[in-house]
mmCIF file with all atom_site columns, C-alpha atoms in Angstrom:
data_model
loop_
_atom_site.group_PDB
_atom_site.id
_atom_site.type_symbol
_atom_site.label_atom_id
_atom_site.label_alt_id
_atom_site.label_comp_id
_atom_site.label_asym_id
_atom_site.label_entity_id
_atom_site.label_seq_id
_atom_site.pdbx_PDB_ins_code
_atom_site.Cartn_x
_atom_site.Cartn_y
_atom_site.Cartn_z
_atom_site.occupancy
_atom_site.B_iso_or_equiv
_atom_site.pdbx_formal_charge
_atom_site.auth_seq_id
_atom_site.auth_comp_id
_atom_site.auth_asym_id
_atom_site.auth_atom_id
_atom_site.pdbx_PDB_model_num
ATOM 1   C CA . GLN A 1 1   ? 28.020 -76.227 -231.807 1.00 86.00 ? 1   GLN A CA 1
ATOM 2   C CA . VAL A 1 2   ? 26.011 -79.392 -232.343 1.00 92.00 ? 2   VAL A CA 1
ATOM 3   C CA . GLN A 1 3   ? 25.944 -80.915 -235.686 1.00 96.00 ? 3   GLN A CA 1
ATOM 4   C CA . LEU A 1 4   ? 23.075 -82.820 -237.068 1.00 97.00 ? 4   LEU A CA 1
ATOM 5   C CA . VAL A 1 5   ? 23.279 -85.144 -240.055 1.00 97.00 ? 5   VAL A CA 1
ATOM 6   C CA . GLU A 1 6   ? 20.170 -86.886 -241.535 1.00 97.00 ? 6   GLU A CA 1
ATOM 7   C CA . SER A 1 7   ? 20.063 -89.994 -243.723 1.00 97.00 ? 7   SER A CA 1
ATOM 8   C CA . GLY A 1 8   ? 17.470 -92.610 -245.069 1.00 97.00 ? 8   GLY A CA 1
ATOM 9   C CA . GLY A 1 9   ? 15.624 -90.409 -247.470 1.00 97.00 ? 9   GLY A CA 1
ATOM 10  C CA . GLY A 1 10  ? 14.640 -91.469 -250.926 1.00 97.00 ? 10  GLY A CA 1
ATOM 11  C CA . LEU A 1 11  ? 11.916 -92.427 -253.358 1.00 98.00 ? 11  LEU A CA 1
ATOM 12  C CA . VAL A 1 12  ? 9.385  -94.787 -252.197 1.00 98.00 ? 12  VAL A CA 1
ATOM 13  C CA . GLN A 1 13  ? 5.934  -96.039 -253.594 1.00 98.00 ? 13  GLN A CA 1
ATOM 14  C CA . PRO A 1 14  ? 2.779  -95.271 -251.693 1.00 98.00 ? 14  PRO A CA 1
ATOM 15  C CA . GLY A 1 15  ? 2.300  -97.606 -249.030 1.00 98.00 ? 15  GLY A CA 1
ATOM 16  C CA . GLY A 1 16  ? 5.802  -98.239 -248.445 1.00 98.00 ? 16  GLY A CA 1
ATOM 17  C CA . SER A 1 17  ? 8.240  -97.520 -245.614 1.00 98.00 ? 17  SER A CA 1
ATOM 18  C CA . LEU A 1 18  ? 11.264 -95.466 -244.910 1.00 98.00 ? 18  LEU A CA 1
ATOM 19  C CA . ARG A 1 19  ? 13.542 -95.046 -241.743 1.00 98.00 ? 19  ARG A CA 1
ATOM 20  C CA . LEU A 1 20  ? 15.236 -91.870 -241.227 1.00 98.00 ? 20  LEU A CA 1
ATOM 21  C CA . SER A 1 21  ? 18.015 -91.353 -238.859 1.00 98.00 ? 21  SER A CA 1
ATOM 22  C CA . CYS A 1 22  ? 19.657 -88.251 -237.425 1.00 97.00 ? 22  CYS A CA 1
ATOM 23  C CA . ALA A 1 23  ? 23.334 -88.476 -235.882 1.00 97.00 ? 23  ALA A CA 1
ATOM 24  C CA . ALA A 1 24  ? 24.416 -85.849 -233.512 1.00 96.00 ? 24  ALA A CA 1
ATOM 25  C CA . SER A 1 25  ? 28.028 -84.785 -233.145 1.00 95.00 ? 25  SER A CA 1
ATOM 26  C CA . GLU A 1 26  ? 28.073 -84.978 -229.530 1.00 91.00 ? 26  GLU A CA 1
ATOM 27  C CA . ARG A 1 27  ? 26.101 -86.670 -226.664 1.00 88.00 ? 27  ARG A CA 1
ATOM 28  C CA . ILE A 1 28  ? 22.340 -85.868 -226.289 1.00 87.00 ? 28  ILE A CA 1
ATOM 29  C CA . PHE A 1 29  ? 21.233 -85.460 -222.900 1.00 87.00 ? 29  PHE A CA 1
ATOM 30  C CA . SER A 1 30  ? 17.928 -86.733 -221.563 1.00 82.00 ? 30  SER A CA 1
ATOM 31  C CA . ILE A 1 31  ? 16.580 -83.257 -220.949 1.00 86.00 ? 31  ILE A CA 1
ATOM 32  C CA . ASP A 1 32  ? 17.186 -82.417 -224.534 1.00 91.00 ? 32  ASP A CA 1
ATOM 33  C CA . SER A 1 33  ? 14.035 -82.490 -226.818 1.00 94.00 ? 33  SER A CA 1
ATOM 34  C CA . MET A 1 34  ? 14.433 -83.696 -230.252 1.00 96.00 ? 34  MET A CA 1
ATOM 35  C CA . ALA A 1 35  ? 12.139 -83.670 -233.173 1.00 97.00 ? 35  ALA A CA 1
ATOM 36  C CA . TRP A 1 36  ? 11.421 -84.345 -237.034 1.00 98.00 ? 36  TRP A CA 1
ATOM 37  C CA . HIS A 1 37  ? 9.894  -81.444 -239.033 1.00 98.00 ? 37  HIS A CA 1
ATOM 38  C CA . ARG A 1 38  ? 9.320  -81.360 -242.595 1.00 98.00 ? 38  ARG A CA 1
ATOM 39  C CA . GLN A 1 39  ? 8.860  -78.878 -245.521 1.00 98.00 ? 39  GLN A CA 1
ATOM 40  C CA . ALA A 1 40  ? 6.957  -79.553 -248.746 1.00 96.00 ? 40  ALA A CA 1
ATOM 41  C CA . PRO A 1 41  ? 7.464  -77.259 -251.835 1.00 92.00 ? 41  PRO A CA 1
ATOM 42  C CA . GLY A 1 42  ? 5.467  -74.011 -251.320 1.00 94.00 ? 42  GLY A CA 1
ATOM 43  C CA . LYS A 1 43  ? 4.385  -74.697 -247.797 1.00 96.00 ? 43  LYS A CA 1
ATOM 44  C CA . GLN A 1 44  ? 5.780  -73.879 -244.362 1.00 97.00 ? 44  GLN A CA 1
ATOM 45  C CA . ARG A 1 45  ? 7.918  -76.250 -242.364 1.00 97.00 ? 45  ARG A CA 1
ATOM 46  C CA . GLU A 1 46  ? 5.782  -78.171 -239.881 1.00 98.00 ? 46  GLU A CA 1
ATOM 47  C CA . LEU A 1 47  ? 6.354  -80.598 -236.845 1.00 98.00 ? 47  LEU A CA 1
ATOM 48  C CA . VAL A 1 48  ? 5.977  -84.068 -237.521 1.00 98.00 ? 48  VAL A CA 1
ATOM 49  C CA . ALA A 1 49  ? 6.899  -85.817 -234.336 1.00 98.00 ? 49  ALA A CA 1
ATOM 50  C CA . ASP A 1 50  ? 8.906  -84.898 -231.259 1.00 97.00 ? 50  ASP A CA 1
ATOM 51  C CA . ILE A 1 51  ? 10.280 -86.672 -228.139 1.00 95.00 ? 51  ILE A CA 1
ATOM 52  C CA . GLY A 1 52  ? 11.038 -84.931 -224.865 1.00 90.00 ? 52  GLY A CA 1
ATOM 53  C CA . SER A 1 53  ? 12.465 -85.938 -221.653 1.00 78.00 ? 53  SER A CA 1
ATOM 54  C CA . GLY A 1 54  ? 11.451 -89.382 -220.351 1.00 79.00 ? 54  GLY A CA 1
ATOM 55  C CA . GLY A 1 55  ? 10.714 -90.337 -223.971 1.00 85.00 ? 55  GLY A CA 1
ATOM 56  C CA . ARG A 1 56  ? 7.456  -88.651 -224.189 1.00 92.00 ? 56  ARG A CA 1
ATOM 57  C CA . THR A 1 57  ? 6.333  -88.361 -227.776 1.00 96.00 ? 57  THR A CA 1
ATOM 58  C CA . ASN A 1 58  ? 4.035  -86.045 -229.559 1.00 97.00 ? 58  ASN A CA 1
ATOM 59  C CA . TYR A 1 59  ? 2.899  -86.674 -233.396 1.00 98.00 ? 59  TYR A CA 1
ATOM 60  C CA . ALA A 1 60  ? 1.155  -84.462 -236.012 1.00 98.00 ? 60  ALA A CA 1
ATOM 61  C CA . ASP A 1 61  ? -2.321 -85.867 -236.497 1.00 98.00 ? 61  ASP A CA 1
ATOM 62  C CA . SER A 1 62  ? -1.507 -86.609 -239.966 1.00 97.00 ? 62  SER A CA 1
ATOM 63  C CA . VAL A 1 63  ? 0.992  -88.994 -239.272 1.00 98.00 ? 63  VAL A CA 1
ATOM 64  C CA . LYS A 1 64  ? -0.339 -90.563 -236.127 1.00 98.00 ? 64  LYS A CA 1
ATOM 65  C CA . GLY A 1 65  ? -0.406 -94.501 -236.316 1.00 97.00 ? 65  GLY A CA 1
ATOM 66  C CA . ARG A 1 66  ? 2.051  -94.577 -239.254 1.00 98.00 ? 66  ARG A CA 1
ATOM 67  C CA . PHE A 1 67  ? 5.182  -92.850 -237.963 1.00 98.00 ? 67  PHE A CA 1
ATOM 68  C CA . THR A 1 68  ? 7.314  -93.797 -234.952 1.00 98.00 ? 68  THR A CA 1
ATOM 69  C CA . ILE A 1 69  ? 10.016 -91.457 -233.364 1.00 97.00 ? 69  ILE A CA 1
ATOM 70  C CA . SER A 1 70  ? 12.570 -92.827 -231.111 1.00 95.00 ? 70  SER A CA 1
ATOM 71  C CA . ARG A 1 71  ? 15.974 -91.964 -229.698 1.00 93.00 ? 71  ARG A CA 1
ATOM 72  C CA . ASP A 1 72  ? 19.077 -93.853 -228.590 1.00 89.00 ? 72  ASP A CA 1
ATOM 73  C CA . LYS A 1 73  ? 22.312 -92.259 -227.348 1.00 87.00 ? 73  LYS A CA 1
ATOM 74  C CA . ASN A 1 74  ? 23.081 -89.578 -229.825 1.00 91.00 ? 74  ASN A CA 1
ATOM 75  C CA . THR A 1 75  ? 20.667 -90.964 -232.611 1.00 94.00 ? 75  THR A CA 1
ATOM 76  C CA . LEU A 1 76  ? 17.239 -89.793 -233.589 1.00 96.00 ? 76  LEU A CA 1
ATOM 77  C CA . SER A 1 77  ? 15.148 -91.993 -235.756 1.00 97.00 ? 77  SER A CA 1
ATOM 78  C CA . LEU A 1 78  ? 11.707 -91.686 -237.508 1.00 98.00 ? 78  LEU A CA 1
ATOM 79  C CA . GLN A 1 79  ? 10.107 -94.970 -238.765 1.00 98.00 ? 79  GLN A CA 1
ATOM 80  C CA . MET A 1 80  ? 7.644  -94.106 -241.521 1.00 98.00 ? 80  MET A CA 1
ATOM 81  C CA . ASN A 1 81  ? 5.103  -96.693 -242.663 1.00 98.00 ? 81  ASN A CA 1
ATOM 82  C CA . SER A 1 82  ? 2.087  -96.600 -244.970 1.00 98.00 ? 82  SER A CA 1
ATOM 83  C CA . LEU A 1 83  ? 3.591  -93.418 -246.754 1.00 98.00 ? 83  LEU A CA 1
ATOM 84  C CA . LYS A 1 84  ? 1.341  -91.261 -248.797 1.00 98.00 ? 84  LYS A CA 1
ATOM 85  C CA . PRO A 1 85  ? 2.158  -88.842 -251.605 1.00 97.00 ? 85  PRO A CA 1
ATOM 86  C CA . GLU A 1 86  ? 1.367  -85.837 -249.155 1.00 97.00 ? 86  GLU A CA 1
ATOM 87  C CA . ASP A 1 87  ? 4.305  -86.971 -246.939 1.00 98.00 ? 87  ASP A CA 1
ATOM 88  C CA . THR A 1 88  ? 6.625  -85.872 -249.656 1.00 98.00 ? 88  THR A CA 1
ATOM 89  C CA . ALA A 1 89  ? 8.994  -83.291 -248.197 1.00 98.00 ? 89  ALA A CA 1
ATOM 90  C CA . VAL A 1 90  ? 12.292 -82.553 -246.876 1.00 98.00 ? 90  VAL A CA 1
ATOM 91  C CA . TYR A 1 91  ? 12.692 -83.968 -243.384 1.00 98.00 ? 91  TYR A CA 1
ATOM 92  C CA . TYR A 1 92  ? 14.726 -82.083 -240.811 1.00 98.00 ? 92  TYR A CA 1
ATOM 93  C CA . CYS A 1 93  ? 16.253 -83.126 -237.566 1.00 97.00 ? 93  CYS A CA 1
ATOM 94  C CA . ASN A 1 94  ? 15.914 -80.652 -234.753 1.00 97.00 ? 94  ASN A CA 1
ATOM 95  C CA . LEU A 1 95  ? 17.431 -80.633 -231.423 1.00 96.00 ? 95  LEU A CA 1
ATOM 96  C CA . HIS A 1 96  ? 16.287 -78.095 -228.750 1.00 93.00 ? 96  HIS A CA 1
ATOM 97  C CA . ARG A 1 97  ? 18.555 -77.292 -225.913 1.00 91.00 ? 97  ARG A CA 1
ATOM 98  C CA . GLY A 1 98  ? 17.975 -74.739 -223.312 1.00 88.00 ? 98  GLY A CA 1
ATOM 99  C CA . PHE A 1 99  ? 17.511 -71.796 -225.542 1.00 91.00 ? 99  PHE A CA 1
ATOM 100 C CA . ARG A 1 100 ? 19.051 -73.097 -228.560 1.00 93.00 ? 100 ARG A CA 1
ATOM 101 C CA . ASN A 1 101 ? 17.941 -74.866 -231.610 1.00 94.00 ? 101 ASN A CA 1
ATOM 102 C CA . TYR A 1 102 ? 20.055 -76.932 -233.818 1.00 96.00 ? 102 TYR A CA 1
ATOM 103 C CA . TRP A 1 103 ? 18.873 -78.078 -237.293 1.00 97.00 ? 103 TRP A CA 1
ATOM 104 C CA . GLY A 1 104 ? 20.179 -80.889 -239.783 1.00 97.00 ? 104 GLY A CA 1
ATOM 105 C CA . GLN A 1 105 ? 20.506 -80.074 -243.473 1.00 97.00 ? 105 GLN A CA 1
ATOM 106 C CA . GLY A 1 106 ? 17.357 -82.026 -244.220 1.00 97.00 ? 106 GLY A CA 1
ATOM 107 C CA . THR A 1 107 ? 16.691 -85.219 -246.307 1.00 97.00 ? 107 THR A CA 1
ATOM 108 C CA . GLN A 1 108 ? 14.299 -85.624 -249.247 1.00 98.00 ? 108 GLN A CA 1
ATOM 109 C CA . VAL A 1 109 ? 11.533 -88.043 -248.915 1.00 98.00 ? 109 VAL A CA 1
ATOM 110 C CA . THR A 1 110 ? 9.491  -88.417 -252.167 1.00 98.00 ? 110 THR A CA 1
ATOM 111 C CA . VAL A 1 111 ? 6.411  -90.663 -252.279 1.00 98.00 ? 111 VAL A CA 1
ATOM 112 C CA . SER A 1 112 ? 5.382  -91.533 -255.718 1.00 97.00 ? 112 SER A CA 1
ATOM 113 C CA . SER A 1 113 ? 4.247  -94.332 -257.998 1.00 95.00 ? 113 SER A CA 1
#
């Protein structure tokens, strides 16, 4: 059972930046896919960005050009720049391995002046 622990959330003003990290309890293999999802109050969870084998990345239209996903060994990161109030949500780390999905507990990001 892979454990995922997110960190780096917090309160930031519009236009600011945050860097989220997700630490996995065991080695992440190159064939694993990892992603960041988010869920705002009253809304469904949505994909923010993912990174597959070979480092291929995919972003939601709403974050393209502002967010950057990366991975290194057993850590997944999300660099978030030019944050907007609509980016406020709980952000979840996800690992997809074979037929299994693993989730972290989430970290709160609040963008407000």
